[in-house]
Amino acid sequence: NKPRPKNLRNVVSLNTKLFIKNIKKNNLEYIMDLILKLYSGDVLILKKAVNKKYINELKKKLVTFSTKNPSNFYKMTEGCPNFWRRQDENIAKKYSFKAVRDSFYFFRWNNERFNIWKTFNDFWGCIKMLGGLNYNSYVNNTPKDLVIDRVQVVRYPENTGHTESHFHDPINQRIIISVYMSKKNKDYNNGGTYFFKNNKKKNIENNLDIGDIGLFYSTLHHGVDKVSINKKIKSNYKNKNLFGRWWCGLYSPESNHKNKKRNTSSPLH
């Protein structure tokens, strides 16, 4: 009967290969230890989970995609295509919590040329198992099945990109999955992911490297502070559309099938 966590306890680094091995072997001692950590408010960091070169190439490809295709929006109904959307201050007000960012959305039923699913499938399946689901839960679902898999790649633009403090409904996904695609003091100077510890914001970006994956219980309160970038960092980029902090979320949200009222995220206020 322990209450669901709201505040950060510790940031814990894990070996990704050992994580996958122990989950697939159903090592109950290892699994129960991680569950206890998550339910106590720990953020688990799977180190070097995703190839850094792949991530850097993906960012470039998505920038090219965004310059050749207009910002758009589609509800998650049958046949929904992959798309990207520029969420400015006005559009951000339409979401369950305020988020200013460029978002690229990918769904399993569509073809895509970025190797998204091939890259993420195996460890996503293992994380689903840790969260009480099956390895292949939702994999074959489309919107009519009410819960689907969705990859969301995000760029938080310089000085404006952020999310307000929020938490997620654990009904379909207990463990929030964050793939980190930028490095503090290399891609940006200040801002990024924070949690709350002793009623104060706790930025965890110094613990993170490109290719790491963060796992935390969905009710943990968190957000993203605005990112700043100095001239030295900017000088390393030929394309200004790469500026900012990049991040990727692996979600299993409820769809918009028949305009069903969705269980979704909530702001703190």
CSV table of C-alpha atoms in Angstrom, one decimal:
chain,number,residue,atom,x,y,z
A,1,ASN,CA,0.0,0.0,0.0
A,2,LYS,CA,3.0,2.3,-0.5
A,3,PRO,CA,1.9,5.6,-2.2
A,4,ARG,CA,3.1,6.1,-5.7
A,5,PRO,CA,6.2,8.3,-5.9
A,6,LYS,CA,6.1,12.0,-6.6
A,7,ASN,CA,9.6,13.1,-5.7
A,8,LEU,CA,13.1,12.0,-6.8
A,9,ARG,CA,15.2,9.9,-4.5
A,10,ASN,CA,18.3,8.9,-6.4
A,11,VAL,CA,19.7,8.7,-10.0
A,12,VAL,CA,21.0,5.2,-10.5
A,13,SER,CA,23.2,4.1,-13.5
A,14,LEU,CA,22.7,0.6,-14.9
A,15,ASN,CA,24.6,-1.5,-17.4
A,16,THR,CA,22.3,-1.9,-20.4
A,17,LYS,CA,23.5,-5.3,-21.5
A,18,LEU,CA,23.0,-6.7,-18.0
A,19,PHE,CA,19.6,-5.1,-17.8
A,20,ILE,CA,18.4,-6.8,-21.0
A,21,LYS,CA,20.0,-10.1,-20.0
A,22,ASN,CA,18.4,-10.2,-16.5
A,23,ILE,CA,15.0,-9.1,-17.8
A,24,LYS,CA,14.9,-11.8,-20.5
A,25,LYS,CA,16.1,-14.5,-18.0
A,26,ASN,CA,13.3,-13.4,-15.7
A,27,ASN,CA,15.9,-12.9,-12.8
A,28,LEU,CA,13.3,-12.1,-10.1
A,29,GLU,CA,15.8,-10.8,-7.6
A,30,TYR,CA,17.2,-8.3,-10.1
A,31,ILE,CA,13.7,-7.3,-11.3
A,32,MET,CA,12.2,-6.8,-7.8
A,33,ASP,CA,15.2,-4.7,-6.9
A,34,LEU,CA,14.5,-2.4,-9.9
A,35,ILE,CA,10.8,-2.3,-9.2
A,36,LEU,CA,11.5,-1.2,-5.6
A,37,LYS,CA,13.9,1.5,-6.8
A,38,LEU,CA,11.4,2.8,-9.3
A,39,TYR,CA,8.5,2.8,-6.7
A,40,SER,CA,10.8,4.6,-4.3
A,41,GLY,CA,11.4,7.5,-6.7
A,42,ASP,CA,14.7,6.5,-8.3
A,43,VAL,CA,15.5,7.4,-11.9
A,44,LEU,CA,17.3,4.5,-13.6
A,45,ILE,CA,19.8,5.4,-16.4
A,46,LEU,CA,20.6,2.6,-18.9
A,47,LYS,CA,24.0,3.7,-20.0
A,48,LYS,CA,25.0,3.7,-23.7
A,49,ALA,CA,21.8,2.0,-24.7
A,50,VAL,CA,21.5,3.6,-28.2
A,51,ASN,CA,24.3,4.1,-30.6
A,52,LYS,CA,25.5,7.7,-30.5
A,53,LYS,CA,26.2,7.9,-34.2
A,54,TYR,CA,22.7,6.7,-35.0
A,55,ILE,CA,21.2,9.4,-32.8
A,56,ASN,CA,23.3,12.2,-34.4
A,57,GLU,CA,22.3,11.0,-37.9
A,58,LEU,CA,18.7,10.7,-36.9
A,59,LYS,CA,18.7,14.4,-35.8
A,60,LYS,CA,20.0,15.5,-39.1
A,61,LYS,CA,17.5,13.4,-41.0
A,62,LEU,CA,14.6,14.8,-39.0
A,63,VAL,CA,15.7,18.4,-39.6
A,64,THR,CA,15.7,17.6,-43.3
A,65,PHE,CA,12.3,16.0,-43.0
A,66,SER,CA,11.0,19.1,-41.2
A,67,THR,CA,12.3,21.5,-44.0
A,68,LYS,CA,10.6,19.4,-46.7
A,69,ASN,CA,7.3,18.8,-45.0
A,70,PRO,CA,5.0,21.4,-43.3
A,71,SER,CA,4.1,21.2,-39.6
A,72,ASN,CA,0.9,19.3,-39.3
A,73,PHE,CA,-1.3,17.5,-36.8
A,74,TYR,CA,-3.4,14.3,-36.9
A,75,LYS,CA,-5.4,12.7,-34.2
A,76,MET,CA,-4.5,9.1,-33.3
A,77,THR,CA,-7.3,7.4,-35.4
A,78,GLU,CA,-7.1,4.5,-37.9
A,79,GLY,CA,-4.6,5.3,-40.6
A,80,CYS,CA,-2.9,8.2,-38.8
A,81,PRO,CA,0.4,9.0,-40.6
A,82,ASN,CA,3.7,9.8,-39.2
A,83,PHE,CA,4.0,13.6,-38.9
A,84,TRP,CA,5.8,16.5,-37.2
A,85,ARG,CA,4.4,19.5,-35.4
A,86,ARG,CA,5.8,22.8,-34.3
A,87,GLN,CA,4.2,23.5,-30.9
A,88,ASP,CA,4.6,27.2,-30.2
A,89,GLU,CA,3.1,29.0,-27.1
A,90,ASN,CA,-0.4,29.1,-28.6
A,91,ILE,CA,-0.5,25.5,-29.7
A,92,ALA,CA,1.0,24.4,-26.4
A,93,LYS,CA,-2.1,25.5,-24.6
A,94,LYS,CA,-4.1,22.8,-26.4
A,95,TYR,CA,-2.2,20.0,-24.8
A,96,SER,CA,-2.8,18.3,-21.4
A,97,PHE,CA,0.3,20.1,-20.1
A,98,LYS,CA,2.1,23.1,-21.7
A,99,ALA,CA,5.0,22.0,-23.9
A,100,VAL,CA,6.8,24.3,-26.4
A,101,ARG,CA,8.8,22.1,-28.8
A,102,ASP,CA,9.1,20.5,-32.2
A,103,SER,CA,7.7,17.0,-32.1
A,104,PHE,CA,8.1,14.2,-34.6
A,105,TYR,CA,5.6,11.3,-34.2
A,106,PHE,CA,6.0,7.8,-35.4
A,107,PHE,CA,3.5,4.9,-35.3
A,108,ARG,CA,4.1,1.2,-35.9
A,109,TRP,CA,1.6,0.8,-38.8
A,110,ASN,CA,3.4,3.2,-41.0
A,111,ASN,CA,6.5,2.7,-43.1
A,112,GLU,CA,9.5,4.9,-42.1
A,113,ARG,CA,13.1,5.2,-43.3
A,114,PHE,CA,14.7,6.1,-40.1
A,115,ASN,CA,15.1,2.6,-38.5
A,116,ILE,CA,13.1,3.8,-35.5
A,117,TRP,CA,11.5,0.5,-34.6
A,118,LYS,CA,14.5,-1.6,-35.3
A,119,THR,CA,16.6,0.5,-33.0
A,120,PHE,CA,14.1,0.7,-30.1
A,121,ASN,CA,12.1,-2.6,-30.2
A,122,ASP,CA,14.3,-4.9,-28.0
A,123,PHE,CA,14.9,-2.7,-25.0
A,124,TRP,CA,11.4,-1.3,-25.2
A,125,GLY,CA,10.1,-4.8,-25.0
A,126,CYS,CA,12.3,-5.5,-21.9
A,127,ILE,CA,11.1,-2.2,-20.2
A,128,LYS,CA,7.5,-3.2,-20.9
A,129,MET,CA,8.2,-6.5,-19.1
A,130,LEU,CA,9.7,-4.6,-16.1
A,131,GLY,CA,6.5,-2.5,-16.0
A,132,GLY,CA,4.2,-5.6,-15.8
A,133,LEU,CA,3.4,-5.9,-19.5
A,134,ASN,CA,4.4,-8.5,-22.0
A,135,TYR,CA,7.4,-8.0,-24.3
A,136,ASN,CA,5.1,-7.6,-27.3
A,137,SER,CA,2.3,-5.7,-25.6
A,138,TYR,CA,0.6,-3.2,-28.0
A,139,VAL,CA,3.0,-4.1,-30.8
A,140,ASN,CA,0.3,-5.1,-33.2
A,141,ASN,CA,-2.3,-2.6,-32.0
A,142,THR,CA,-3.8,0.1,-34.2
A,143,PRO,CA,-6.1,3.0,-32.9
A,144,LYS,CA,-9.2,0.8,-32.8
A,145,ASP,CA,-7.5,-1.3,-30.1
A,146,LEU,CA,-7.5,1.9,-27.9
A,147,VAL,CA,-3.8,1.7,-26.7
A,148,ILE,CA,-0.9,2.0,-29.2
A,149,ASP,CA,2.8,2.4,-29.4
A,150,ARG,CA,4.2,5.8,-30.4
A,151,VAL,CA,7.7,7.2,-30.7
A,152,GLN,CA,8.0,10.9,-30.2
A,153,VAL,CA,11.3,12.6,-31.0
A,154,VAL,CA,11.5,16.2,-29.7
A,155,ARG,CA,13.7,19.3,-30.3
A,156,TYR,CA,13.4,21.9,-27.6
A,157,PRO,CA,14.4,25.2,-29.3
A,158,GLU,CA,16.8,27.6,-27.8
A,159,ASN,CA,15.3,30.0,-25.2
A,160,THR,CA,11.7,28.9,-25.7
A,161,GLY,CA,11.5,25.1,-25.6
A,162,HIS,CA,10.3,23.7,-22.3
A,163,THR,CA,7.5,21.7,-20.6
A,164,GLU,CA,5.7,22.7,-17.5
A,165,SER,CA,5.9,20.4,-14.4
A,166,HIS,CA,3.7,17.4,-14.9
A,167,PHE,CA,3.2,13.7,-14.3
A,168,HIS,CA,1.7,10.8,-16.2
A,169,ASP,CA,-1.2,8.4,-15.7
A,170,PRO,CA,0.1,4.9,-15.0
A,171,ILE,CA,-2.9,3.0,-16.2
A,172,ASN,CA,-1.3,1.8,-19.5
A,173,GLN,CA,2.4,2.5,-18.9
A,174,ARG,CA,3.9,2.6,-15.4
A,175,ILE,CA,7.5,3.3,-16.6
A,176,ILE,CA,8.3,6.5,-18.5
A,177,ILE,CA,11.0,6.0,-21.1
A,178,SER,CA,13.3,8.8,-22.1
A,179,VAL,CA,16.0,8.5,-24.7
A,180,TYR,CA,18.6,11.3,-24.3
A,181,MET,CA,19.8,12.7,-27.6
A,182,SER,CA,21.8,15.8,-26.5
A,183,LYS,CA,24.6,16.5,-24.0
A,184,LYS,CA,24.8,19.4,-21.6
A,185,ASN,CA,27.8,21.7,-22.2
A,186,LYS,CA,28.3,20.2,-25.6
A,187,ASP,CA,24.9,20.9,-27.3
A,188,TYR,CA,23.5,23.4,-24.8
A,189,ASN,CA,24.6,25.1,-21.6
A,190,ASN,CA,21.7,25.3,-19.2
A,191,GLY,CA,18.2,23.9,-18.8
A,192,GLY,CA,16.9,20.4,-19.5
A,193,THR,CA,15.2,17.7,-17.4
A,194,TYR,CA,14.4,18.3,-13.8
A,195,PHE,CA,12.6,16.4,-11.0
A,196,PHE,CA,11.8,17.5,-7.5
A,197,LYS,CA,13.8,16.6,-4.4
A,198,ASN,CA,13.0,18.1,-1.0
A,199,ASN,CA,10.5,20.5,-2.7
A,200,LYS,CA,13.3,21.9,-4.9
A,201,LYS,CA,14.0,21.4,-8.6
A,202,LYS,CA,16.8,18.9,-9.2
A,203,ASN,CA,18.3,19.0,-12.7
A,204,ILE,CA,19.8,15.6,-13.7
A,205,GLU,CA,21.4,16.6,-17.0
A,206,ASN,CA,25.0,16.1,-15.7
A,207,ASN,CA,24.2,12.4,-15.2
A,208,LEU,CA,23.2,12.0,-18.8
A,209,ASP,CA,25.0,11.2,-22.1
A,210,ILE,CA,23.8,10.9,-25.6
A,211,GLY,CA,22.4,7.4,-26.1
A,212,ASP,CA,21.4,6.9,-22.4
A,213,ILE,CA,17.8,5.9,-21.6
A,214,GLY,CA,16.1,7.2,-18.4
A,215,LEU,CA,13.4,5.1,-16.7
A,216,PHE,CA,11.1,6.4,-13.9
A,217,TYR,CA,7.7,5.7,-12.4
A,218,SER,CA,5.0,7.7,-14.3
A,219,THR,CA,3.8,9.6,-11.2
A,220,LEU,CA,7.1,11.2,-10.6
A,221,HIS,CA,6.8,15.0,-10.9
A,222,HIS,CA,9.1,16.4,-13.7
A,223,GLY,CA,9.6,18.9,-16.5
A,224,VAL,CA,12.0,20.5,-18.8
A,225,ASP,CA,13.5,24.0,-18.2
A,226,LYS,CA,14.3,26.4,-21.1
A,227,VAL,CA,17.6,25.6,-22.9
A,228,SER,CA,20.3,28.2,-23.4
A,229,ILE,CA,23.2,27.9,-25.9
A,230,ASN,CA,26.3,30.1,-26.0
A,231,LYS,CA,28.2,31.3,-29.1
A,232,LYS,CA,31.0,28.7,-28.7
A,233,ILE,CA,28.5,25.8,-29.0
A,234,LYS,CA,26.6,27.5,-31.8
A,235,SER,CA,29.9,27.8,-33.8
A,236,ASN,CA,30.1,24.0,-33.9
A,237,TYR,CA,26.9,23.6,-35.8
A,238,LYS,CA,26.5,24.3,-39.5
A,239,ASN,CA,22.7,24.0,-39.4
A,240,LYS,CA,20.9,26.2,-36.9
A,241,ASN,CA,17.9,23.8,-37.0
A,242,LEU,CA,20.0,21.4,-35.0
A,243,PHE,CA,20.2,23.9,-32.2
A,244,GLY,CA,18.5,23.0,-28.9
A,245,ARG,CA,18.1,20.0,-26.7
A,246,TRP,CA,16.9,16.7,-28.4
A,247,TRP,CA,15.0,14.0,-26.6
A,248,CYS,CA,12.9,10.9,-27.5
A,249,GLY,CA,10.0,9.4,-25.6
A,250,LEU,CA,8.7,5.9,-26.1
A,251,TYR,CA,5.0,5.9,-25.2
A,252,SER,CA,2.0,3.6,-25.2
A,253,PRO,CA,-0.8,6.3,-25.2
A,254,GLU,CA,-4.5,5.8,-25.5
A,255,SER,CA,-5.7,6.5,-29.1
A,256,ASN,CA,-8.4,8.9,-30.2
A,257,HIS,CA,-10.6,6.1,-31.6
A,258,LYS,CA,-14.3,7.3,-31.7
A,259,ASN,CA,-13.2,10.4,-29.9
A,260,LYS,CA,-12.8,8.5,-26.7
A,261,LYS,CA,-11.8,10.5,-23.6
A,262,ARG,CA,-8.2,9.7,-23.0
A,263,ASN,CA,-6.3,9.0,-19.8
A,264,THR,CA,-3.2,11.2,-20.3
A,265,SER,CA,-0.7,13.5,-18.5
A,266,SER,CA,-1.5,16.2,-16.0
A,267,PRO,CA,0.2,19.5,-15.0
A,268,LEU,CA,1.0,19.9,-11.3
A,269,HIS,CA,-1.2,23.0,-10.8
